[in-house]
Amino acid sequence: MFPVSSSKRSSSRKKVNFPLPRQEQEMELNNLDVGLLGEDLDISPSWEDMVANKINNMLVTEQGLVLDTICHFLEKQSQLWEKQEVSFRDASVLKLLEFLSLDPRKATDKAFFFHLYGMILRECPCVEQVQCHLASLLDLSHQHSIQREGIALAVGLASTKHLEEVWALLDHLGRTKFLRSAASENDQLSDNLRWKWVSSTSLLCYGQIAKHTKKQILPWVDNIASRMVYYYSCGPCDEILKSSFLSAAILLTRSIQAEYSSQKYKFTQIPELIQCLLGILQKEPNSLTTCLRQETILVIIGLSNLRPRFKPMLKSQVLKTCLQSVYMLPPTKDLKNHSLSIEQAPDTTLLYKKTAHALNLLLQNFITENPSMDEVCFLLQHIEFWLKSDKIHERSRAVQSTYLLLQYVVDTLKLAKEAVPSMLGHQIGILTLLWRDRDKVTQQHSHICVYLLMELVFQQKGKLVESTQWSRMKHFESTVFREWEMKLYHLVKVFKEDLTVAQHTQLLLTLVHSLDSCNHLRCDLAGKLLLMICVEPGFRKEQIAELLQGLFQELPNIHSKSVQQTISQATLALGTQHIQEVVEVILSLCQPSERWILPLWKALAANYHVAREVITLLYIKLKLRPPRRLLQSTYRARLVSLTALGTIYELLYTKEYRETVCWAFAGILLGLLTELYYLLEMGLVQGMFDYQEDDLGSKPHGPCRICMEALKGLFWTNQYWEVFADVKLIQGWELFGQLETFPKGVTLLARAMAHYNCEIKAVLGQALISLKSTEERDNIVGICIITEFLNSPDASQHISWKTMYSSLNLGLSSRNQTVRAMSLKGLGSTLMHPKKATLLRSKLMELLDNFLQPEFKDPAGLMKIMGHLLHCLGVQGIGIVSLKIAQHLLSLFTDERATVREGAISLFGDVIHYGGKKIRQSLECLASQATVPLLFNMADPCQEVAMKAKFTFLRCAILLKWEFRKELFGKLAWGQGLGAANDIFVYMLESNVGHYQQFLSQALMYLDSSHMAVKLAAMKFIGALLQDYFNDLCLYLRRTDVIDLKNSLEALRHDTDSRTRRFYLNYWNDALELSYYVQD
């Protein structure tokens, strides 16, 4: 079980008196077993003193003879070093032992003669003789380890009094034998084997020099280190060289640490030495059979205490290498080397404990050198990679090291108070997420780590742990869900109260970046904490930008529905508290069309009030339009109104905002209209005319095109598609593309809105506000809408005559000519002057009398005037007169003059459009009669006639309330080819069940058309009826209808056109069969 509450832990836990890392490291290093080189030989001090006295009493010549004897013996026995004994037959050796009063059995000691040789050289006063015999010693074979170690021991002893001579000879050895052996490294001849490992001997020699020169060593450290680096880097890369280098490094480090004055020196070669040691660690296999890792790390610790201190880059490299070397080892149970016997196999558990302890000493040593929060964060930053590892044992090792490090810091050190690194928040987050680790030990250690880090935070602030929210966390581990929730709640409180804003922000970002973790436990905890922090009242505004940016970056990597929901809830919580800042940040993250920004907007729509605030803020930003002089090329990309515009466009097609957009319809409409006018003024028209609106896979480019499509989408997505369709089929949307035609476009749009009662009250209110604006563009849009809305029967219900009158009078004083003209037009409307309607109606009756005359000269011009009068009388209506006009217009659909056909079709559409509710039933009958002629006129060779036919055809469909009206409009507007024609035919027939006799009889009349395109359309219609609705024709046709069909087909039999004759041949049999089934 884990410790009890933090307050109890604080009061009951006794501080542990840790030994200083440096002292402990020195003890560990001095206890390392480095074989022959590490300690003095197993000879009593009295024996060595006795031998030294006898050597000093010898003459120089006698000393030379003894050296010759030993050297000859060593050379002679070089072939026997691999055996366990040495021959006793050499009489001179036995005599020498007898002379020195030593036990003859010393002859079997392999190291004894090297030690004796070195002692004689040390005591020899003759420099020439020392140089000569040192050269002889170095000329021995370096093949076996006992020889290399023995030579190094002798050289080290000699250096005690002859350092310069020894140094010179080693330099000479390096320039001759070492270079020669390196050049012939691949040669396996015996002579080369003799010198192959001379670099190893040299390394050992420098280590022994460091050991024996004692107080003289400090000025020579950099030279020794540089030689060691050279031999290690250039020698054969094998275990022998690595072991020799490490042994030398241990001896060098011991010697430096033994000198109290070492802290006064600045050593320049230590970084290079460290690089070699790191190279040794990196080359170690991923197993544990020796103490090499422990030894290397201990040496690094010793060297790190020297001046100058490690630079951050070197320290970072040391940490990365050492942590990797230890943490990446397999789990302790898997460390055993199964290739070794039980007797030979080392105790891997003990080995690992020693190695891990050395690593912990390294961390403690670094923090002791620089006791600050910055250093704590620096060390944890390097451990972090392993805390996030996917392997349980690596996480466990990392969190245990962190725990021991933090415990050492809290119990032993007093950190500087000025440091408040923001990275601390990130590291607290990483450790907190381990509270849900699969490994229980890791959970427990991570709990304590977070506690210790927060205790350091409290110490920095001078607060007592017992006086903080932290003391409310009564259990580190709880199995009850409610207790766990309360624990997290108090944790969130502590973080908010005691972490700085920067630290808290880093904590948040850590949680955010953990949301895409493959570890679902960690991911779940990150989401839970993030949501609790965001929901907590008092979230700081300055954190919003970084948090939302982090969420936006993570969204593409998150596929879990629950995590996506958490992000949405967190975003909504932020929006509830700081909606303005949230909107500004989201707008700044990327282009509005970016796919992954939409989930953040959708999240805000979950709350109706927040969604309204979002749309309101976007509307406000849409109106932030700088004047032309500020629109530099670099500024355009950052234009706030363009970003808001793009966002509004995207949200129009987002179902979560459908209700909110409907609520803000009027404001958005006026905002888009004025924005479009502004963009045209500024010349930002790129991409205006290169967008295909019937291509569902494309998106508009350029601000003008986006604004235009947003304007269309406002009607399309809010079920006001009739308004959109009305303007589309009279090509009204194209008028918005230029400043000159823009007012006319707004007028046509407002006219359609007035007829379909599209948000009249709200839009009229916004238009009146726009008319009072100081911006001319607002005035133009406002007056165009108001003037057209005066023809709506609902306008008078929403605004008083007095208010309207004063608003229009205000428009008369505008500087803009368009505003003045439209205001005057509004003042002259029938709504403002009801008596005017009687005059207009009587005038229309006069025109109707002229229109009914059989040979009227200019029917097209007269129809335009009548259409204008119909529009002016829209509010008052024209009653039964409209029926007379419509009936006469039907006969003109087949007129030979294209202008007459166009005018008749257009005016017919206006008549049924403005006819009114009183005569709606009669108008529906006329509309039904017009559908077939209008369908065929869509194939008229005159494009204007065809477009007017589509426009009026749709108006008839809307009046008759056909099914699939919206789909019908889509085919009329964008459909092409036989597929679209067939769909229109189906929509028409399915909406008019029982009208087959009427449709067929009307279609037969068009078989005589002088326009081949219209005639072909009639033939296709008749053919489709016979093919697809044959059974229905059998039920609804009379015998006379079939006779008319047969007569019409028979008349085509000898037609000059091949297509007509083919039509006759294809459907004559159908007509005959139909006559068989149809009986009166």
C-alpha angles and dihedrals in degrees: 000000000000127000118277126255121331092246091053091046090051094053100037102039111095118214113250118229099230117194111241111269091236093054092046091047092052091051091048092047094048090051094055115115109231096166122232092355101053106066138014117279121269092269124123116244091242091057093050092046091050092052091046091053092052091048091051090051091055123096118245090252090052091050089051092052091050091049091049090050093051094044091049090049093049092049092046093050097044090105092054099053093100090061124081097240142041127224118263093203095093100100094190091060093049090047090051091052090049091050091052090048091239131145110268088226087074085081088078093056107100095201098043098082093048089051091048091046090053093047092053091049090049093053096039111109095197111093094194092052091048091051092048097050093041088056090050090050093051090048091066121104117283095195101106128054094233089056094048093047092045094050090049092050092052092047091049092052091048092050090063090081103007103046098144093049092048091048093051093050092049089051090051090048090053094050094049120022097026095050090045092051091047091052092052097038094131093050110101098194116133094247090056091048086056089062102025095102098037088119088060090052091049091053091050090048092055090049091053091047089055090049098048104036092064110170093019091059102084098072089047099048097094091047092049092046093049091051091048091051090048096051093043093049096045101034128091109291101236142117092268094059092043092051092047093049092049092048091051091047091052092051092046092049092048091051094049093047090050091061113081092199092060090098089066092061129081112214118204102188099055095096091055090049089050091052090057092049091050089050089056091053093047093053094050114113117246093261137082118233103130141035091249095115092048092047093048094050092047090052090050089052091052093049092047090063092062126093130293097040119232116282114239093254093053092043089051091051091049092051095047093049097044094045092048093047092054105031095047093059112113118260112290092253089057097045097087116111104232091192090072126075120249090256093050098041113100123229097265093187091057091043092053093048090053092047093047090047090054089051091051089050088054092054092045091048092054093050091046090055091052110020100192140114088247090061092046089054091045092055094044090049089064094045091049095083090061094043086062095045119131091225117087097215092051092051090046093052093046095049091046091054089048091050093051092045094050092044089053091049095049095045100039114023137059110214126215110263100214097073119090104165114192090215088073089076091055092051093047087053093051092051093044091056089058089066086089096046118141090236114076094208090053089050091053095046092047091052091054092044092056089047092051093047091050089047088056089050090052091049090052089055094042092242128143116238092227092059095056136083085254090078090066092068097095100179132031090205126038130173095191113091095219092050090049090051092050090048091055090046092056090044090056089049092053093048092050095047102041108030120081118245091257092048092047090050091052089050090053093049090050090055091047094051089050093059092088093050118135087222101088093196092056091042092051093050091047091053093046093050093044092052093046091052093048094046092048108103117249099042107175118250093217091064097055098082096054094041095052091043089054092049091049092052092050098047096085090055097049119090101159113107092211093053091047088052090050091053090050092050092048092049091049091049090054091047092051090057103032109014096159094054092044093053092047092050095047090049090053097049099079146318112313091241092061108120099225097052093068096073089061091053091045090053091058090052092064088084113057094211093048090048090054091050090051093054091044092053092047089052090051092049090047087064094053094104117160119210121261094262091065095048098099118166092255092049098054093074090056097045104139095207091057092054091049089047093053091048093051089051091054094045092052088069094043111099093209089067097043096104093042093051089050089052091050095037097121095047093047091048094053091042093053093046093051091043091054091050089049092051091050089051091051093047094240092145101130111138092014097126104025099074122103107210092193091061103093093190096059131080126209119259127204125041096263093052092046091051091048093051091045089054091052092043091054089067098034096052095043096058092257090116091134089067091049091047094047092055093041097054094049088049090244096144090066089063090069091066097079134043092231095058097031096097091052090051091053090047093054091046092050090047091056091046091051092052095048092041092239109181091313097166097047096041092047090053092051091046091055089052090050091051089061094050122112090229115092093212089060090050093051094050092043097050094046090055095043094049092053094042088059086075091058116100088220097055095085090053093060103041136030123245090239094055092047092048093052092047093052091047088053089056090055090066094054120121089225115090094211092054092050093048094048091046090054090049090052092051088055095053123119090246090062092040109029092178089064089070092068091054093048092047092053090048090052091053090055091051090048091056090053091044092056092055109111098230105035109161103219109027093156093057092044091052091054091053091048090050090053091050091049089054093049090050092047094115095044098038127212101243123200093000090076091065092056091049093048094049092052092046092058090065091055095058089089097042115138092232113084093208090055093048090048093048093045094050092046094047091046089057090051092049095055089039096055098028096108135223098282095070096028094121093054091046090052090057091052091046090052090052091050099052098083095045090047091049091055093043088062085075092052112135089231108082093207090056091047092051093048089049091055091047095050093040090059092047088054091049091051092048091049091045095231120188118253092027093151092048089047090055090051091056093045093050103039108005120116137184132004094320094061092044091051092050091051089049091051094047090051097047095042090052093049107047110174096025094097095111091053093046093047095049091049091048093052089058090061093057085084094053117134090217108083093204092056091045091052090049089054091049091050090049093050091045092051090050092052094045103039104026102034094126092049091050089054089057101042106033126087127217091256089055091054091048090053089050093051092046092050092049092045089055089059095053095094098031115143093230114087093212091056092050090048089053090054092050093047097051107026092091090051090055091050092049090047090054088054093056099038111079126163 
